[in-house]
Short mmCIF file of C-alpha atoms in Angstrom, two decimals:
data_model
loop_
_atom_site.label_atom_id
_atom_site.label_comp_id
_atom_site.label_asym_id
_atom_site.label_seq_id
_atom_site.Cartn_x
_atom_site.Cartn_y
_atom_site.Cartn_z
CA UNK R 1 -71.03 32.94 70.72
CA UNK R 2 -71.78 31.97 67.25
CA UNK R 3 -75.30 30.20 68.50
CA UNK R 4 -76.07 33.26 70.12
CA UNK R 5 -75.64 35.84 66.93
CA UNK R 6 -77.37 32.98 64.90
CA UNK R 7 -80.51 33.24 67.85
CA UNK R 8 -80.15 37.04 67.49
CA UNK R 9 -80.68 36.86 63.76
CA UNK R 10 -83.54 34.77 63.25
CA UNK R 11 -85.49 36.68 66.06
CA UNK R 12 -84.63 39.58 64.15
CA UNK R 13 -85.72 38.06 61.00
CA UNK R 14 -89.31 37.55 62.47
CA UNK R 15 -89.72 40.28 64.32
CA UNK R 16 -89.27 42.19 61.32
CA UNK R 17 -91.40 40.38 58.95
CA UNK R 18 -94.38 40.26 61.86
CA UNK R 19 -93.74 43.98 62.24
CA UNK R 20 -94.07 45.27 58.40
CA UNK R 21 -97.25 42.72 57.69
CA UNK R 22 -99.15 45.38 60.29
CA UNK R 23 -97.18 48.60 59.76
CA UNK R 24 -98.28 51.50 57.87
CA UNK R 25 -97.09 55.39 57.95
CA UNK R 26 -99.18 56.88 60.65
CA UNK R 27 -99.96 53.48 62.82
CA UNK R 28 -98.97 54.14 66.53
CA UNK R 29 -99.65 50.75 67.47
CA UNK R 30 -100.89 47.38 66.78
CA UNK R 31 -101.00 43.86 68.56
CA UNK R 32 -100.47 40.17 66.84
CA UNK R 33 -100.69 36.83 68.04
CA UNK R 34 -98.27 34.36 69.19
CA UNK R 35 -99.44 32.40 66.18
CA UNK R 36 -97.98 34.59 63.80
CA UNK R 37 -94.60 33.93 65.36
CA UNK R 38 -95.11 30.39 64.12
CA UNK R 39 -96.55 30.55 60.79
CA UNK R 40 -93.77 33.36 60.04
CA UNK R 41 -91.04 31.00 60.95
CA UNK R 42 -92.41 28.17 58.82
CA UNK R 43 -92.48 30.47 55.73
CA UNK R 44 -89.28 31.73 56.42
CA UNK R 45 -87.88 27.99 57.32
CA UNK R 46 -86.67 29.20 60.70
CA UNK R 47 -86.40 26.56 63.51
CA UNK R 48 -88.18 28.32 66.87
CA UNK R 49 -87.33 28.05 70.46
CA UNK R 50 -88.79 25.61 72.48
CA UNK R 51 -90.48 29.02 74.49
CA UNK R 52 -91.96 31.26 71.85
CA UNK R 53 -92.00 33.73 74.31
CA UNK R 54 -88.16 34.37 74.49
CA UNK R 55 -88.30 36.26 71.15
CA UNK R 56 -90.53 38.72 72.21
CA UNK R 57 -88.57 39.13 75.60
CA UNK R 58 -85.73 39.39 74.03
CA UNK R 59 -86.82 42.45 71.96
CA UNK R 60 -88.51 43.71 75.21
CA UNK R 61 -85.63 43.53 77.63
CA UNK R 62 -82.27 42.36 75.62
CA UNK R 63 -81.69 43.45 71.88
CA UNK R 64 -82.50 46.24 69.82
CA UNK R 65 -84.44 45.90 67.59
CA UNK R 66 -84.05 45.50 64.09
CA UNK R 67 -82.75 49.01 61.89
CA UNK R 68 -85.45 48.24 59.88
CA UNK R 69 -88.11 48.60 62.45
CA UNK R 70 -86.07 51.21 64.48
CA UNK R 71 -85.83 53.73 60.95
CA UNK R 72 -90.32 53.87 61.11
CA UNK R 73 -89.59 55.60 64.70
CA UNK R 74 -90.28 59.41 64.73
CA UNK R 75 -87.91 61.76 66.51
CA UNK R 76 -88.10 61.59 70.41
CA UNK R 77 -89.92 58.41 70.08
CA UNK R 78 -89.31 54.51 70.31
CA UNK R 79 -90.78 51.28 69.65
CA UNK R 80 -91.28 48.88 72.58
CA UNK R 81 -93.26 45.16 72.70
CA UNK R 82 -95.79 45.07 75.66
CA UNK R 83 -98.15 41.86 76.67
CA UNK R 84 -101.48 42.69 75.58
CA UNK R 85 -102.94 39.66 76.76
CA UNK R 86 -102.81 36.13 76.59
CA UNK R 87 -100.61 34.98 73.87
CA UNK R 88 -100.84 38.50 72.42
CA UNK R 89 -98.31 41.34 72.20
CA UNK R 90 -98.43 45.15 71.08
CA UNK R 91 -96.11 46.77 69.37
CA UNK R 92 -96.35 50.78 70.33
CA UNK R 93 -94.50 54.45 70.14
CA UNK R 94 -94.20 55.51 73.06
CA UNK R 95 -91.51 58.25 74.41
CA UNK R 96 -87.90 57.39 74.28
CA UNK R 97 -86.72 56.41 77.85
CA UNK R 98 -82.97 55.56 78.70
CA UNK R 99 -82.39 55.07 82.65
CA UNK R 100 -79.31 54.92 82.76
CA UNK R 101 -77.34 55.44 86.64
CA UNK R 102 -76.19 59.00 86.96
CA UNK R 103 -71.85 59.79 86.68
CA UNK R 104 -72.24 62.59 89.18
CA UNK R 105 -74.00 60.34 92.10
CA UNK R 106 -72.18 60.10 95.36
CA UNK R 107 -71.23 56.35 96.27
CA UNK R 108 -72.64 55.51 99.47
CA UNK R 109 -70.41 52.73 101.34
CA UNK R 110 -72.56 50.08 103.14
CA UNK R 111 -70.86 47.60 105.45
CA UNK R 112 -71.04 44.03 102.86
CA UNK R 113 -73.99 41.31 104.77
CA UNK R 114 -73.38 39.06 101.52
CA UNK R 115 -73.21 35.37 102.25
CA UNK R 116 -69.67 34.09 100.63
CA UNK R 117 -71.21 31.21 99.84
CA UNK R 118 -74.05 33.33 97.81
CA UNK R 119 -71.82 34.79 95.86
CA UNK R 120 -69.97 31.49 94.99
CA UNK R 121 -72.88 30.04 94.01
CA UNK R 122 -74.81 32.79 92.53
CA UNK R 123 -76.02 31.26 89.17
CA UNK R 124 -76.02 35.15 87.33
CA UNK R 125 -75.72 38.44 87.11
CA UNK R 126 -79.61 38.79 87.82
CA UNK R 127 -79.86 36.26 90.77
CA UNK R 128 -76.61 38.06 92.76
CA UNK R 129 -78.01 41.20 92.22
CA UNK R 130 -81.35 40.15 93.88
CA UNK R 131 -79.23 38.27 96.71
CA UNK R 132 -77.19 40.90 97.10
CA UNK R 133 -79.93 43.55 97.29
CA UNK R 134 -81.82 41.37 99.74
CA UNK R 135 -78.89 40.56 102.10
CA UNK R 136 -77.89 43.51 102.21
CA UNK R 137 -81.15 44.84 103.33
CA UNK R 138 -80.87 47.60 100.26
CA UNK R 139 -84.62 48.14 100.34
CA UNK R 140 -84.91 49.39 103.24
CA UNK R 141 -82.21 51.75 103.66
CA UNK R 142 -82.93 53.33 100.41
CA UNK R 143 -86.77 53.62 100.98
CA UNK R 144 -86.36 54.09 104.84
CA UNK R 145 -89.18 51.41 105.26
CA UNK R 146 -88.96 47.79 106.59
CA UNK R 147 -89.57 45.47 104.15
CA UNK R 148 -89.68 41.28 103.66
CA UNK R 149 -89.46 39.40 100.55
CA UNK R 150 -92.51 38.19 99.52
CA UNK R 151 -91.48 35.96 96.70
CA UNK R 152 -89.27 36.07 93.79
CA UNK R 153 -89.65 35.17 90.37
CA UNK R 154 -93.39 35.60 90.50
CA UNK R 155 -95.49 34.77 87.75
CA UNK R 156 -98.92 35.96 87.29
CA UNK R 157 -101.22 37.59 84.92
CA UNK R 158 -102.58 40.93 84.45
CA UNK R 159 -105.48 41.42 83.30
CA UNK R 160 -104.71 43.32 79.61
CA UNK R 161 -101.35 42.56 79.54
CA UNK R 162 -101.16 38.90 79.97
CA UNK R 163 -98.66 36.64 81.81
CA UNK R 164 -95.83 38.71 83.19
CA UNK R 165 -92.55 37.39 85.77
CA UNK R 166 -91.77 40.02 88.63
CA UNK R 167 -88.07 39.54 89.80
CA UNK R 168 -88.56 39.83 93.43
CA UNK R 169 -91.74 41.12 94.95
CA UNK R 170 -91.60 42.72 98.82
CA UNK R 171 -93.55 44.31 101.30
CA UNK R 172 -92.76 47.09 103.52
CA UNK R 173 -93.74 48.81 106.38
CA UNK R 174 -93.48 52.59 107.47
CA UNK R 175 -93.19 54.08 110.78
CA UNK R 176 -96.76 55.08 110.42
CA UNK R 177 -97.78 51.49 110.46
CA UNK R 178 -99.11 52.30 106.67
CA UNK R 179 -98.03 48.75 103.90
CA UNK R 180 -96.86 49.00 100.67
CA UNK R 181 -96.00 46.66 97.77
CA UNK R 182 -92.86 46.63 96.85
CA UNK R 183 -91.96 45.12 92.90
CA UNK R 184 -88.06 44.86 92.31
CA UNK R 185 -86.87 44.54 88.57
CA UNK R 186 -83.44 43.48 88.57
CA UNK R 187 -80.97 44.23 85.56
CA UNK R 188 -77.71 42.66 85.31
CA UNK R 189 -75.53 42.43 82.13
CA UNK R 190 -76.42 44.27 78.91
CA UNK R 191 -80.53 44.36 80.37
CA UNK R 192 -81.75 47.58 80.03
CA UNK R 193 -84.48 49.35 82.64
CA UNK R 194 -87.73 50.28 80.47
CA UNK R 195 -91.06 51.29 80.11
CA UNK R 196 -92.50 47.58 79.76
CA UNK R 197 -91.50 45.70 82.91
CA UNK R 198 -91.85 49.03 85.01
CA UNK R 199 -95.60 48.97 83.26
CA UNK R 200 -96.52 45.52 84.32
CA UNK R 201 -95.37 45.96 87.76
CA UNK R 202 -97.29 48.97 88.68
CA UNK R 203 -100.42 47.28 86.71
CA UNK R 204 -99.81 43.99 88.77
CA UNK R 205 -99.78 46.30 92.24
CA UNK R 206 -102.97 47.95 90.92
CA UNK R 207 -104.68 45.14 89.96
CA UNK R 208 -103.36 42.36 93.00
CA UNK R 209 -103.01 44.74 96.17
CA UNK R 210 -105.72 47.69 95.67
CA UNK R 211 -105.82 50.58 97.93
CA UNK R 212 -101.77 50.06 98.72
CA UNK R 213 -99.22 51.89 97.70
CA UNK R 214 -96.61 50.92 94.78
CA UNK R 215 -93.13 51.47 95.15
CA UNK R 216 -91.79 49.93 91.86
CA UNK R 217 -88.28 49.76 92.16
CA UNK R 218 -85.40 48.93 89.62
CA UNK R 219 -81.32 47.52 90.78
CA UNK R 220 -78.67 47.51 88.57
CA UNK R 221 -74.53 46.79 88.50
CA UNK R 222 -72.30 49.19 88.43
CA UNK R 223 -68.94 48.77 87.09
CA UNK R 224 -67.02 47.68 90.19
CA UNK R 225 -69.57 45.85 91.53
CA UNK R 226 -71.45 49.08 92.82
CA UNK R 227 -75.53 49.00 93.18
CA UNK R 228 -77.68 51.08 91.83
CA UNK R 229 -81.61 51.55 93.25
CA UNK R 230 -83.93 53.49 91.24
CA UNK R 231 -87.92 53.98 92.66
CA UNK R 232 -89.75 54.33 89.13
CA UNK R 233 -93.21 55.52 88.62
CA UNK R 234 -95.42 56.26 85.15
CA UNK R 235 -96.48 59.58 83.78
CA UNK R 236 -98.54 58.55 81.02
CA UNK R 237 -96.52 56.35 78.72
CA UNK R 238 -93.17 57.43 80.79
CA UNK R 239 -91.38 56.18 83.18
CA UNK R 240 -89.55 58.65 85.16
CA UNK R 241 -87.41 58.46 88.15
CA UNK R 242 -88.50 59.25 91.78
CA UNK R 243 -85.39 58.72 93.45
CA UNK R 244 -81.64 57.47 92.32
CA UNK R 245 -78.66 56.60 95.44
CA UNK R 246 -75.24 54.28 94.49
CA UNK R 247 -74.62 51.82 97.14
CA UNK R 248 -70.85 50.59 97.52
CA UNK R 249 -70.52 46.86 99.26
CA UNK R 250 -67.69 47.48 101.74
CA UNK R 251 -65.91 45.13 104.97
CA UNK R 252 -66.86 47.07 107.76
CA UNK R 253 -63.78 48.30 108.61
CA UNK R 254 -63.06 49.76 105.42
CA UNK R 255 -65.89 52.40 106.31
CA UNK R 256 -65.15 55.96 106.69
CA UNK R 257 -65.58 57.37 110.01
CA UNK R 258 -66.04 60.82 108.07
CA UNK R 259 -68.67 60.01 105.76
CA UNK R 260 -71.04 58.01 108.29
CA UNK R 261 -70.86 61.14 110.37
CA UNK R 262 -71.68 63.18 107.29
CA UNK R 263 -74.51 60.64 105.98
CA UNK R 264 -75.85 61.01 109.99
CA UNK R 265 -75.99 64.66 109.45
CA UNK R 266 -77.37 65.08 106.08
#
């Protein structure tokens, strides 16, 4: 625990100094280097990760940032860290977003296909929810498409944004015979869904598979193990959500006969 709050506050410590040597009142955004990561470190006699990348990340996906950085923001607005090519990063305003799973949302019970021996060996919180999600076939019942699992943990570039990891990637079929690309960002843990990685996914789909349609989707844990899909899409620096459903892992013969008659219905 200690080496993790000791991580936490030299990334913080950069971050910040990187951040003021570009900021001024008014500024919106601005990119810097990868280099400046180092050369700040060595003036501030800070030992550095083996992958210089993880602070960034970390800012992107894991920690707030620092209160310093987080007092510039204006009301209704937040700063997030995006790729802006290789070795490069941007800091920018753009509109707050929390996605968050709804209180109110029914729980839909779904008869458990997980491996025991997956969830024995699952390595994370990240890697069970994408085993989990898969097994279970949670894709397709909440798009209402067939869909196959390309890869996971694919890493690519996009062109203005720079080298970027997709959790799991699918692609999915409709009864209409029409395909679509299917990018899954999984969030276990204290990972929060945002504006960045649903960015880069869209951009990848744009950019790998044009002419087919996105369907960027986030998965997240629930307290008591309960799954969360959200389908994500961007209106102009937001991301808003498309679609939100709970799914409940279940043995099969804990189902309720009254609620698969009322899902038939509905």
């Amino acid at each position: 625990m200690a080496k993790a709050s000791a991580s936490v506050n030299r990334y913080k410590a950069l971050i910040e100094r990187i951040f003021f040597e570009h900021w001024a009142e008014g500024i919106t955004e601005f990119e810097f280097a990868r280099e400046e990561i180092i050369q700040n470190a060595a003036d501030l006699d800070i030992a550095l990760p083996r992958n210089l990348g993880d602070i960034p990340y970390s800012f992107r996906y894991r920690i707030p940032l620092p209160d310093a950085i987080i007092g510039t923001q204006p009301p209704g607005r937040e700063w997030i860290i995006e790729g802006a090519g290789r070795s490069r990063y941007r800091f920018k305003l753009v509109p707050t977003t929390r996605i968050t799973p709804r209180a109110d949302l029914v729980r839909i019970a779904i008869p458990d296909a997980t491996p025991e021996l997956i969830r024995a060996y699952a390595l994370d919180d990240e890697q069970a929810l994408l085993a989990i999600v898969r097994y279970n076939r949670l894709i397709d019942t909440f798009l209402g498409l067939t869909t196959y699992s390309l890869q996971n943990h694919l890493r690519t570039t996009v062109k203005g944004i720079g080298q970027i990891e997709i959790d799991e990637l699918y692609i999915g079929l409709d009864t209409r015979g029409c395909h679509y690309v299917i990018p899954v960002q999984a969030k276990g843990g204290k990972d929060q869904i945002g504006v960045v990685q649903t960015t880069q996914d869209i951009r990848f789909v744009e950019q790998k598979f044009p002419g087919m349609q996105c369907r960027a989707i986030a998965a997240q844990f629930m307290e008591g193990g309960i799954v969360a899909l959200f389908e994500l899409t961007l209106q102009g620096d937001e991301v808003k959500v498309v679609e939100e459903r709970h799914y409940q892992l279940v043995p099969a013969d804990k189902l309720d006969p009254d609620a698969i008659r009322n899902y038939r219905t509905d």
